[in-house]
Coordinates of C-alpha atoms and ligand atoms in Angstrom, one line a residue:
M4 CA 0.0 0.0 0.0
P5 CA 1.6 3.3 -1.0
K6 CA 2.2 5.6 1.9
N7 CA 2.0 8.8 -0.1
K8 CA -0.6 11.3 1.1
G9 CA -3.8 11.4 -0.9
W10 CA -4.1 7.7 -1.3
G11 CA -6.9 7.5 1.2
D12 CA -9.0 9.6 -1.1
R13 CA -7.9 7.5 -4.1
Y14 CA -9.0 4.3 -2.4
R15 CA -12.3 5.8 -1.6
R16 CA -12.7 6.7 -5.3
I17 CA -11.6 3.3 -6.5
L18 CA -14.2 1.8 -4.2
E19 CA -16.8 4.1 -5.7
S20 CA -15.9 3.1 -9.2
L21 CA -16.3 -0.6 -8.7
G22 CA -19.2 -2.3 -10.5
E23 CA -19.7 -4.6 -7.6
G24 CA -21.6 -3.4 -4.6
I25 CA -19.5 -3.3 -1.5
L26 CA -20.9 -3.2 2.1
V27 CA -18.7 -3.1 5.2
I28 CA -20.5 -4.7 8.2
T29 CA -19.7 -4.9 11.9
R30 CA -19.8 -8.1 13.9
K31 CA -23.2 -7.0 15.1
H32 CA -24.5 -6.9 11.4
R33 CA -24.6 -3.1 11.2
I34 CA -23.7 -1.5 7.8
V35 CA -21.0 1.1 8.3
L36 CA -20.0 1.8 4.7
S37 CA -21.5 1.2 1.2
N38 CA -20.2 2.2 -2.2
K39 CA -22.2 3.7 -5.0
S40 CA -22.9 0.3 -6.7
A41 CA -24.3 -1.1 -3.5
D42 CA -26.6 1.9 -3.2
D43 CA -27.7 1.3 -6.8
I44 CA -28.2 -2.4 -6.4
L45 CA -30.0 -2.1 -3.1
G46 CA -31.8 1.2 -4.0
W47 CA -35.0 0.0 -2.4
A48 CA -33.3 -0.2 1.1
L49 CA -31.7 3.2 1.1
P50 CA -30.2 4.7 3.1
L51 CA -28.0 1.7 3.9
S52 CA -25.7 3.4 6.4
N53 CA -26.3 2.3 10.0
K54 CA -29.0 -0.3 9.0
R55 CA -28.7 -3.8 10.2
I56 CA -28.2 -6.3 7.3
E57 CA -31.4 -8.1 8.5
E58 CA -33.4 -5.0 7.6
V59 CA -32.1 -5.2 4.0
F60 CA -32.2 -9.0 3.4
S61 CA -34.4 -11.4 5.3
S62 CA -32.1 -14.3 4.7
G63 CA -31.1 -16.8 7.4
E64 CA -28.3 -18.1 5.1
L65 CA -26.7 -14.6 4.8
I66 CA -26.7 -14.1 8.6
D67 CA -25.4 -17.6 9.3
S68 CA -22.6 -17.1 6.7
L69 CA -21.7 -13.7 8.1
D70 CA -21.4 -15.2 11.6
S71 CA -19.4 -18.1 10.4
V72 CA -17.0 -15.8 8.6
F73 CA -16.4 -13.9 11.9
L74 CA -15.9 -17.2 13.6
D75 CA -13.3 -18.9 11.4
G76 CA -12.1 -16.1 9.2
K77 CA -12.8 -18.1 6.0
S78 CA -14.7 -16.3 3.2
R79 CA -18.1 -17.6 2.0
Q80 CA -20.0 -17.3 -1.3
I81 CA -23.7 -17.4 -1.4
R82 CA -26.5 -16.8 -3.9
L83 CA -29.5 -15.1 -2.6
V84 CA -33.0 -14.6 -4.0
S85 CA -34.9 -11.7 -2.4
Y86 CA -38.4 -10.7 -2.9
H87 CA -38.7 -7.1 -1.7
E88 CA -41.9 -5.3 -1.4
A89 CA -41.3 -2.0 -3.1
T90 CA -43.2 1.0 -1.8
G91 CA -44.4 4.4 -3.1
N92 CA -42.5 5.7 -6.1
D93 CA -40.3 2.6 -6.1
A94 CA -43.3 0.4 -6.6
V95 CA -44.3 2.3 -9.7
L96 CA -40.7 2.3 -11.0
R97 CA -39.8 -1.3 -10.2
G98 CA -43.0 -3.2 -9.9
K99 CA -44.3 -4.5 -6.7
G100 CA -42.5 -7.4 -5.0
R101 CA -40.0 -8.0 -7.7
E102 CA -37.7 -11.0 -7.4
K103 CA -34.0 -10.2 -7.4
Q104 CA -31.0 -12.5 -7.4
Y105 CA -27.6 -11.7 -6.0
R106 CA -24.3 -13.4 -5.8
M107 CA -22.4 -12.4 -2.7
N108 CA -18.9 -12.9 -1.4
I109 CA -18.4 -12.4 2.4
Q110 CA -14.9 -11.9 3.7
M111 CA -13.5 -10.9 7.0
L112 CA -11.6 -7.6 7.0
D113 CA -10.4 -7.7 10.6
E114 CA -11.7 -8.6 14.1
K115 CA -14.4 -5.9 13.8
Y116 CA -15.5 -5.8 10.2
A117 CA -16.5 -7.9 7.3
V118 CA -16.9 -7.0 3.6
I119 CA -19.8 -8.2 1.5
S120 CA -19.4 -7.8 -2.2
I121 CA -22.7 -8.0 -4.1
I122 CA -23.4 -8.6 -7.8
D123 CA -27.0 -8.3 -9.1
I124 CA -27.4 -11.4 -11.3
T125 CA -31.1 -11.0 -11.9
K126 CA -30.6 -9.9 -15.6
I127 CA -27.9 -12.5 -16.3
E128 CA -30.2 -15.3 -14.9
R129 CA -33.1 -14.0 -16.9
L130 CA -31.1 -14.0 -20.1
D131 CA -29.9 -17.4 -19.3
K132 CA -33.5 -18.6 -18.8
I133 CA -34.5 -17.0 -22.2
R134 CA -31.7 -18.8 -23.9
Q135 CA -32.6 -22.1 -22.3
D136 CA -36.2 -21.7 -23.2
L137 CA -35.3 -20.8 -26.8
V138 CA -33.1 -24.0 -27.2
S139 CA -35.9 -26.1 -25.8
N140 CA -38.5 -24.5 -28.0
V141 CA -36.4 -24.8 -31.1
S142 CA -35.7 -28.5 -30.4
H143 CA -39.4 -29.1 -29.9
E144 CA -40.4 -27.2 -33.0
L145 CA -37.9 -29.1 -35.2
K146 CA -38.7 -32.5 -33.6
T147 CA -42.3 -32.7 -34.8
P148 CA -41.5 -32.3 -38.6
L149 CA -38.4 -34.4 -38.2
T150 CA -40.4 -37.3 -36.7
A151 CA -42.8 -37.2 -39.6
I152 CA -39.9 -37.1 -42.1
T153 CA -38.1 -40.1 -40.5
G154 CA -41.3 -42.1 -40.2
F155 CA -42.4 -41.7 -43.8
A156 CA -38.8 -42.1 -45.2
E157 CA -38.7 -45.4 -43.3
T158 CA -41.9 -46.6 -44.8
L159 CA -40.8 -45.5 -48.2
S160 CA -37.5 -47.4 -47.9
S161 CA -38.8 -50.7 -46.4
E162 CA -42.3 -51.4 -47.8
E163 CA -43.9 -52.4 -51.1
L164 CA -45.9 -49.3 -52.1
S165 CA -48.0 -48.2 -55.0
M166 CA -46.8 -45.3 -57.0
E167 CA -49.6 -43.2 -55.5
E168 CA -48.5 -44.0 -52.0
V169 CA -44.9 -43.2 -52.9
R170 CA -46.1 -39.8 -54.2
A171 CA -48.3 -39.0 -51.2
F172 CA -45.5 -40.0 -48.7
S173 CA -42.9 -38.0 -50.6
R174 CA -45.2 -35.0 -50.5
I175 CA -45.5 -35.3 -46.7
I176 CA -41.7 -35.4 -46.4
L177 CA -41.4 -32.4 -48.6
K178 CA -43.9 -30.4 -46.7
N179 CA -42.2 -31.2 -43.3
S180 CA -38.7 -30.5 -44.6
S181 CA -39.9 -27.2 -46.0
H182 CA -41.3 -26.3 -42.7
M183 CA -38.0 -27.1 -41.0
Q184 CA -36.3 -25.0 -43.5
R185 CA -38.6 -22.0 -42.8
I186 CA -38.0 -22.3 -39.1
I187 CA -34.2 -22.3 -39.6
E188 CA -34.4 -19.4 -42.0
D189 CA -36.5 -17.4 -39.6
L190 CA -34.1 -18.3 -36.7
L191 CA -31.1 -17.2 -38.7
L192 CA -32.8 -14.0 -39.6
L193 CA -33.6 -13.3 -35.9
T194 CA -30.0 -14.0 -35.0
S195 CA -28.7 -11.6 -37.6
L196 CA -31.2 -9.0 -36.3
D197 CA -29.8 -9.6 -32.8
R198 CA -26.4 -8.8 -34.0
N199 CA -27.7 -5.4 -35.1
E200 CA -25.8 -5.0 -38.3
I201 CA -28.3 -2.7 -39.8
A202 CA -26.3 0.5 -40.3
E203 CA -24.8 -0.5 -43.6
A204 CA -28.2 -1.8 -44.9
M205 CA -29.8 1.6 -44.7
E206 CA -30.7 3.0 -48.1
L207 CA -33.1 5.4 -49.8
T208 CA -36.3 3.7 -50.9
S209 CA -40.0 4.5 -51.1
D210 CA -43.2 3.1 -49.7
E211 CA -44.3 2.3 -53.2
R212 CA -41.3 0.1 -53.9
I213 CA -41.7 -1.7 -50.6
L214 CA -45.4 -2.4 -51.1
M215 CA -44.8 -3.5 -54.7
E216 CA -42.3 -6.1 -53.5
V217 CA -44.6 -7.2 -50.7
R218 CA -47.4 -7.7 -53.3
A219 CA -45.1 -9.8 -55.5
Y220 CA -44.0 -12.1 -52.7
T221 CA -47.5 -12.6 -51.3
Q222 CA -49.6 -12.8 -54.5
Y223 CA -49.5 -16.5 -54.6
K224 CA -50.5 -16.9 -51.0
A225 CA -53.4 -14.5 -51.5
Q226 CA -54.7 -16.3 -54.6
S227 CA -54.4 -19.7 -53.0
R228 CA -56.8 -18.5 -50.3
S229 CA -58.9 -16.3 -52.5
V230 CA -58.2 -13.3 -50.3
S231 CA -58.1 -10.0 -52.2
V232 CA -55.4 -7.6 -51.0
T233 CA -55.4 -3.9 -51.9
Y234 CA -52.3 -1.7 -51.7
E235 CA -52.4 2.1 -51.2
P236 CA -49.0 3.6 -50.9
Q237 CA -48.9 7.3 -50.1
G238 CA -45.8 7.9 -52.3
V239 CA -43.0 9.0 -49.9
N240 CA -39.3 8.3 -49.8
A241 CA -37.8 6.8 -46.7
I242 CA -34.3 5.7 -45.5
C243 CA -34.5 2.2 -44.1
S244 CA -33.3 -1.3 -44.8
E245 CA -35.6 -2.0 -47.7
S246 CA -35.3 -5.8 -47.5
L247 CA -36.0 -5.9 -43.8
I248 CA -39.1 -3.6 -44.0
V249 CA -40.3 -5.7 -47.0
Q250 CA -39.8 -8.7 -44.8
A251 CA -41.7 -7.2 -41.9
V252 CA -44.7 -5.9 -43.9
M253 CA -44.7 -9.2 -45.8
N254 CA -45.0 -11.1 -42.5
L255 CA -48.0 -8.9 -41.5
V256 CA -49.7 -9.4 -44.9
V257 CA -49.1 -13.2 -44.8
N258 CA -50.7 -13.3 -41.3
A259 CA -53.6 -11.2 -42.5
I260 CA -54.2 -13.6 -45.4
S261 CA -53.6 -16.8 -43.3
Y262 CA -55.9 -15.7 -40.4
S263 CA -58.8 -14.6 -42.6
P264 CA -61.6 -16.7 -44.0
E265 CA -61.5 -17.5 -47.8
G266 CA -62.9 -14.7 -49.9
S267 CA -62.0 -12.1 -47.3
T268 CA -60.3 -8.8 -48.0
V269 CA -57.1 -7.3 -46.7
S270 CA -56.0 -3.7 -47.0
V271 CA -52.4 -2.5 -46.9
K272 CA -51.8 1.3 -46.7
S273 CA -48.9 3.5 -45.9
R274 CA -49.1 7.1 -44.6
V275 CA -47.0 9.7 -42.9
K276 CA -47.9 10.7 -39.3
N277 CA -45.8 12.6 -36.8
N278 CA -42.7 12.3 -39.0
M279 CA -43.1 8.5 -39.0
L280 CA -43.8 6.3 -42.0
E281 CA -46.6 3.9 -41.1
F282 CA -47.5 0.7 -42.8
I283 CA -51.1 -0.4 -41.8
V284 CA -52.3 -3.9 -42.5
L285 CA -56.0 -4.4 -41.8
D286 CA -57.9 -7.6 -42.1
H287 CA -61.5 -8.8 -41.4
G288 CA -60.3 -12.2 -40.2
F289 CA -60.5 -14.3 -37.1
G290 CA -59.0 -11.7 -34.8
I291 CA -57.0 -12.2 -31.6
S292 CA -58.4 -12.6 -28.1
E293 CA -57.4 -10.2 -25.2
E294 CA -55.5 -13.0 -23.4
D295 CA -53.4 -13.9 -26.5
M296 CA -52.7 -10.3 -27.5
P297 CA -49.9 -9.6 -25.1
R298 CA -48.0 -12.7 -26.2
I299 CA -48.3 -12.8 -30.0
F300 CA -44.9 -11.1 -30.4
E301 CA -43.1 -13.8 -28.4
R302 CA -41.0 -16.3 -30.2
F303 CA -43.1 -19.4 -31.2
Y304 CA -46.2 -18.1 -29.6
R305 CA -49.4 -19.0 -31.6
A306 CA -52.9 -18.1 -30.6
D307 CA -54.3 -20.8 -32.8
K308 CA -51.8 -23.6 -33.2
A309 CA -53.8 -25.7 -35.8
R310 CA -54.3 -22.7 -38.1
S311 CA -50.7 -21.6 -37.8
R312 CA -49.5 -25.1 -38.7
E313 CA -51.9 -25.4 -41.6
S314 CA -50.8 -22.1 -43.0
G315 CA -47.1 -23.1 -42.7
G316 CA -46.4 -20.6 -39.9
T317 CA -43.3 -20.9 -37.8
G318 CA -44.5 -18.8 -34.9
L319 CA -41.6 -16.5 -35.5
G320 CA -43.1 -14.0 -37.9
L321 CA -44.3 -11.3 -35.4
S322 CA -41.1 -11.5 -33.3
I323 CA -39.2 -10.8 -36.5
V324 CA -41.5 -7.8 -37.2
R325 CA -40.9 -6.6 -33.7
H326 CA -37.1 -6.9 -34.0
I327 CA -37.1 -5.1 -37.4
A328 CA -39.2 -2.3 -35.9
I329 CA -36.9 -2.0 -32.9
I330 CA -33.7 -1.8 -34.9
H331 CA -35.2 0.9 -37.1
H332 CA -36.1 2.8 -33.8
G333 CA -39.7 2.3 -34.8
T334 CA -42.7 0.6 -33.2
I335 CA -45.3 -2.2 -34.0
K336 CA -48.8 -1.9 -32.7
A337 CA -51.6 -4.4 -32.9
E338 CA -55.3 -4.0 -32.4
S339 CA -57.8 -6.7 -32.7
K340 CA -61.3 -8.0 -31.9
L341 CA -62.0 -11.7 -31.9
G342 CA -64.3 -12.6 -34.8
E343 CA -64.0 -9.2 -36.4
G344 CA -60.4 -8.6 -37.5
S345 CA -57.1 -7.1 -36.8
V346 CA -55.0 -4.0 -37.6
F347 CA -51.2 -4.0 -37.4
T348 CA -49.3 -0.8 -37.7
L349 CA -45.6 -0.7 -38.3
S350 CA -44.0 2.7 -37.8
I351 CA -40.5 3.8 -38.7
P352 CA -39.0 7.3 -38.4
L353 CA -38.8 9.1 -41.7
S354 CA -35.3 10.4 -41.2
Ligands
LIG407 N1 -53.8 -10.9 -38.6 C1 -53.9 -11.8 -37.6 N2 -55.2 -12.3 -37.3 C2 -55.4 -13.2 -36.3 N3 -54.4 -13.7 -35.6 C3 -53.1 -13.4 -35.9 C4 -52.8 -12.4 -36.9 N4 -51.5 -12.2 -37.0 C5 -51.0 -13.0 -36.0 N5 -51.9 -13.7 -35.4 C6 -51.7 -14.7 -34.3 O1 -50.4 -14.5 -33.8 C7 -49.7 -15.7 -33.8 C8 -48.2 -15.4 -34.0 O2 -48.0 -14.9 -35.3 P1 -46.6 -15.1 -36.1 O3 -45.5 -14.7 -35.1 O4 -46.6 -14.5 -37.4 O5 -46.6 -16.7 -36.2 P2 -47.3 -17.7 -37.2 O6 -46.1 -18.4 -37.9 O7 -48.1 -18.7 -36.4 O8 -48.1 -16.9 -38.2 C9 -50.3 -16.5 -34.9 O9 -50.1 -17.9 -34.8 C10 -51.8 -16.1 -34.8 O10 -52.4 -16.9 -33.8
LIG408 MG1 -47.0 -15.5 -39.3

């Protein structure tokens, strides 16, 4: 430790600059010092100074560990889940009774004091859970078509079949492998959107060009379901990733067609509002219930599984739209009434 004058202040500043929360605790569990990160992490328990640790965390494990550290001088690591009831403003900001997860290291400083360093791992744990869920969802989604492919390929290779049967089974294999291919393509697209490599894809284009492309890509689908789709571009230029916006609007139009009865009509319009370019896709289809509404933008969520499967959906279309909106600093909004129809509005900034 340098003896030069002024280092006390530097140590204090080093302590303040740490990303880990630091608490210094007496043998009697009283907090005598906390750094800025500790104040941030434990914001709901402020002020920390002079509080007993029991007033901050109601964890028997933490107290036991702390006492053990003072007894034998060996440091301890614990993970702690705390459900704190937030109050007042805090409740509004953080939500009531939020679960938080911490990793803590407790170490003896000297006879009188111990140091607890705290890392808030709530976010890391949540991301980890999302990743685990995604892996399990993807495996599940791929397993169903793969099982069909394997089953029919086995039959094809081991049994005497009529030409008609061979054709029928081959078609099933083709349908299921195309479905797997679509899932993989959508997942790859989502991954590339996650990497956020959009800057170089920005270009000058127009709503007319975008809607013309969407029409070309979705014409076959519309015809096959006898749904008539009208397009009304306003005629404005915009700077965006043309291919991604085409992809997003196309996903909305494909949904509007897929989730409408045969012979129905779909309207696709664009307009400028509050310096945003809006694409509005309106259908008179089956609509979405209030319970399903908050979840339709989640990966693999489908309100109507049978209909989605029949239309060749992957359950990823809307989460792709949401991602594309976000990376353009735009928004996606859905309104719907069960049995009456839906309106999806994708908005992106004009400049
Ligand atoms: N225009 C719409 N009308 C009714 N339901 C819709 C519409 N768009 C989306 N949905 C519902 O939201 C779910 C998720 O949509 P999406 O992410 O595109 O997946 P999918 O591949 O199933 O179409 C669909 O399965 C469907 O239940
Ligand atoms: Mg879809």
